[in-house]
Structure formats: C-alpha cells, structure tokens
C-alpha cells in the first residue's frame, strides 16, 4: 500500500472519529470501512487480524448499545458546540494519555466549555452530569471502541 493510500485511510479514520460525537453521523461505520479498505488493499495477516478484531469490537459495541442510556443531546441543556469540543478533546486525549485520556479529555473539555459558558464551577459540574446522563456514556463507549480500532490500525502500520 502506498504512502498516499495510508494517508487517505488515516484521514477517513479521523473523519469517522470526529463523526462519533456528532448526532446522525455513522462514525463507527466509517472507522470500520476505513480498516476494511486498508485490509483489502494490504492483504497481510496483520491487516486481517486488525480487521477481525475491529469487526468483533464493533459488533460487541452494537450488541451492548441497548444497555446504555439513549443519546438525547437536546435534554442535556448544553449546546452542540460543547459536545463537539468534548468529542475532539476525547480523541486528542486518547492519543496523549493512552486509553484513559479519551474519557478524561471528553469530560474535562465539556467541563471547561460549560465553565466558560455558565460562569460558575457548580453550574458547570451540574451541566457535565446532565451531558453524561443524556449523551456521554453512549458517546464515550462508542468513541472508545473506535479509538481502540484506530490505535490498532496505527500500531499495525507503524510497527507491523
């Protein structure tokens, strides 16, 4: 696979990751499709292993999704901009502080954005709790699954 194709797959993965916190965007499907594209082009055992692992993880996420609270961003009271800031910070946090950085980045960014918007610490924490009840758990689980897949792809490309 050429360098330009790897860059294109990486950009599609990034598009899928950014699409996870956005309502109505099939971020998880985009991430899986990017890994499928890479595996069908690369045709190595490592690529197929990453594809099989990604498929299993995404199917597990879909099976467990009904157990999580439904996504109702309108009920949180936070603007869509706050949720997007949290999603982007979760993606960055995952790669800065592996694994736990995703959750820390999401919650921290939502708190920071709400603190600036509302002005007080107590109101910001109340808004964070509301966001986590309305959207956060489902978004965090889906984002974490997609980040694990993206991290496995990146590891396979760099060290595989």
Short mmCIF file of C-alpha atoms in Angstrom, two decimals:
data_model
loop_
_atom_site.label_atom_id
_atom_site.label_comp_id
_atom_site.label_asym_id
_atom_site.label_seq_id
_atom_site.Cartn_x
_atom_site.Cartn_y
_atom_site.Cartn_z
CA UNK A 1 0.00 0.00 0.00
CA UNK A 2 1.41 3.38 -0.96
CA UNK A 3 2.01 6.20 1.48
CA UNK A 4 -0.79 8.25 -0.08
CA UNK A 5 -3.26 5.43 0.39
CA UNK A 6 -2.22 5.11 4.04
CA UNK A 7 -2.71 8.86 4.47
CA UNK A 8 -6.16 8.59 2.86
CA UNK A 9 -7.12 5.69 5.17
CA UNK A 10 -5.87 7.72 8.15
CA UNK A 11 -7.96 10.71 7.09
CA UNK A 12 -11.06 8.53 6.72
CA UNK A 13 -10.39 7.10 10.19
CA UNK A 14 -10.08 10.63 11.55
CA UNK A 15 -13.33 11.60 9.82
CA UNK A 16 -15.04 8.64 11.48
CA UNK A 17 -13.62 9.54 14.89
CA UNK A 18 -14.83 13.12 14.58
CA UNK A 19 -18.21 11.79 13.43
CA UNK A 20 -18.77 9.67 16.54
CA UNK A 21 -19.85 12.54 18.84
CA UNK A 22 -21.88 14.19 16.05
CA UNK A 23 -25.50 13.06 16.09
CA UNK A 24 -26.58 11.37 12.88
CA UNK A 25 -23.08 10.67 11.56
CA UNK A 26 -22.19 6.95 11.37
CA UNK A 27 -18.71 7.38 12.81
CA UNK A 28 -18.37 3.76 13.84
CA UNK A 29 -19.25 2.52 10.34
CA UNK A 30 -16.80 4.97 8.76
CA UNK A 31 -13.98 3.76 11.03
CA UNK A 32 -14.74 0.12 10.23
CA UNK A 33 -14.95 0.85 6.49
CA UNK A 34 -11.52 2.52 6.58
CA UNK A 35 -9.99 -0.53 8.25
CA UNK A 36 -11.75 -2.78 5.72
CA UNK A 37 -10.34 -0.69 2.86
CA UNK A 38 -6.84 -0.97 4.34
CA UNK A 39 -7.10 -4.73 4.94
CA UNK A 40 -8.39 -5.43 1.44
CA UNK A 41 -5.56 -3.40 -0.06
CA UNK A 42 -2.74 -4.55 2.24
CA UNK A 43 -3.62 -8.30 2.37
CA UNK A 44 -1.20 -9.20 5.19
CA UNK A 45 -2.01 -11.37 8.20
CA UNK A 46 -1.59 -8.32 10.44
CA UNK A 47 -4.11 -6.34 8.40
CA UNK A 48 -6.62 -9.18 8.52
CA UNK A 49 -6.07 -9.59 12.26
CA UNK A 50 -6.78 -5.90 12.82
CA UNK A 51 -9.91 -6.16 10.64
CA UNK A 52 -11.16 -9.21 12.53
CA UNK A 53 -10.51 -7.53 15.88
CA UNK A 54 -12.18 -4.31 14.71
CA UNK A 55 -15.21 -6.24 13.47
CA UNK A 56 -15.54 -8.14 16.75
CA UNK A 57 -15.19 -4.96 18.84
CA UNK A 58 -17.69 -3.01 16.73
CA UNK A 59 -20.21 -5.87 16.86
CA UNK A 60 -19.78 -6.11 20.64
CA UNK A 61 -20.38 -2.37 20.90
CA UNK A 62 -23.55 -2.68 18.81
CA UNK A 63 -24.77 -5.58 20.96
CA UNK A 64 -24.19 -3.65 24.19
CA UNK A 65 -25.60 -0.34 22.92
CA UNK A 66 -29.19 -1.10 24.10
CA UNK A 67 -27.88 -1.43 27.67
CA UNK A 68 -26.58 2.16 27.64
CA UNK A 69 -28.77 5.21 28.15
CA UNK A 70 -30.08 6.52 24.82
CA UNK A 71 -28.45 9.54 23.20
CA UNK A 72 -30.66 12.56 23.78
CA UNK A 73 -28.43 15.60 23.30
CA UNK A 74 -31.35 18.01 23.45
CA UNK A 75 -32.13 17.00 27.04
CA UNK A 76 -28.68 17.87 28.35
CA UNK A 77 -29.15 21.62 28.02
CA UNK A 78 -25.61 22.00 26.68
CA UNK A 79 -25.12 23.44 23.21
CA UNK A 80 -23.97 21.19 20.36
CA UNK A 81 -20.66 23.10 20.29
CA UNK A 82 -19.88 21.86 23.81
CA UNK A 83 -20.48 18.24 22.77
CA UNK A 84 -18.25 18.60 19.71
CA UNK A 85 -15.48 20.19 21.77
CA UNK A 86 -15.74 17.26 24.17
CA UNK A 87 -15.55 14.75 21.33
CA UNK A 88 -12.47 16.33 19.76
CA UNK A 89 -10.77 16.59 23.16
CA UNK A 90 -11.58 12.92 23.78
CA UNK A 91 -9.85 11.95 20.53
CA UNK A 92 -6.78 14.03 21.32
CA UNK A 93 -6.73 12.85 24.93
CA UNK A 94 -6.77 9.19 23.87
CA UNK A 95 -3.50 9.61 22.00
CA UNK A 96 -1.86 11.95 24.53
CA UNK A 97 -2.67 9.78 27.57
CA UNK A 98 -3.32 6.30 26.13
CA UNK A 99 -6.68 4.68 26.90
CA UNK A 100 -7.90 6.77 29.88
CA UNK A 101 -7.14 10.09 28.16
CA UNK A 102 -10.22 9.75 25.97
CA UNK A 103 -12.63 9.86 28.89
CA UNK A 104 -10.58 12.48 30.72
CA UNK A 105 -10.40 14.68 27.62
CA UNK A 106 -14.13 14.42 26.95
CA UNK A 107 -15.26 15.19 30.48
CA UNK A 108 -12.59 17.85 31.00
CA UNK A 109 -13.43 19.67 27.79
CA UNK A 110 -17.16 19.59 28.49
CA UNK A 111 -16.48 20.99 31.97
CA UNK A 112 -14.21 23.71 30.58
CA UNK A 113 -16.63 24.75 27.87
CA UNK A 114 -19.54 24.82 30.30
CA UNK A 115 -17.50 26.73 32.89
CA UNK A 116 -16.80 29.42 30.30
CA UNK A 117 -20.43 29.47 29.15
CA UNK A 118 -22.12 29.39 32.57
CA UNK A 119 -19.51 31.17 34.69
CA UNK A 120 -19.52 29.08 37.86
CA UNK A 121 -17.94 25.80 38.85
CA UNK A 122 -21.11 24.36 40.38
CA UNK A 123 -23.21 25.08 37.31
CA UNK A 124 -20.52 23.59 35.08
CA UNK A 125 -20.43 20.33 37.09
CA UNK A 126 -24.21 20.15 37.01
CA UNK A 127 -24.08 20.56 33.24
CA UNK A 128 -21.38 17.86 32.94
CA UNK A 129 -23.59 15.44 34.89
CA UNK A 130 -26.52 16.31 32.66
CA UNK A 131 -24.45 15.82 29.50
CA UNK A 132 -23.12 12.48 30.75
CA UNK A 133 -26.66 11.29 31.52
CA UNK A 134 -28.04 12.49 28.18
CA UNK A 135 -25.25 11.54 25.78
CA UNK A 136 -21.94 10.94 27.46
CA UNK A 137 -21.95 7.25 28.29
CA UNK A 138 -23.07 6.11 24.85
CA UNK A 139 -20.69 8.53 23.13
CA UNK A 140 -17.77 7.55 25.34
CA UNK A 141 -18.24 3.83 24.77
CA UNK A 142 -18.59 4.23 21.00
CA UNK A 143 -15.68 6.68 20.85
CA UNK A 144 -13.50 4.36 22.93
CA UNK A 145 -14.23 1.41 20.61
CA UNK A 146 -13.41 3.49 17.55
CA UNK A 147 -10.24 4.84 19.16
CA UNK A 148 -9.07 1.31 20.00
CA UNK A 149 -9.59 0.32 16.37
CA UNK A 150 -7.77 3.44 15.12
CA UNK A 151 -4.94 2.80 17.57
CA UNK A 152 -4.64 -0.82 16.42
CA UNK A 153 -4.53 0.32 12.81
CA UNK A 154 -1.87 2.93 13.60
CA UNK A 155 0.19 0.39 15.54
CA UNK A 156 -0.06 -2.15 12.72
CA UNK A 157 1.00 0.45 10.15
CA UNK A 158 3.93 1.76 12.20
CA UNK A 159 5.23 -1.48 13.72
CA UNK A 160 3.58 -4.22 11.63
#
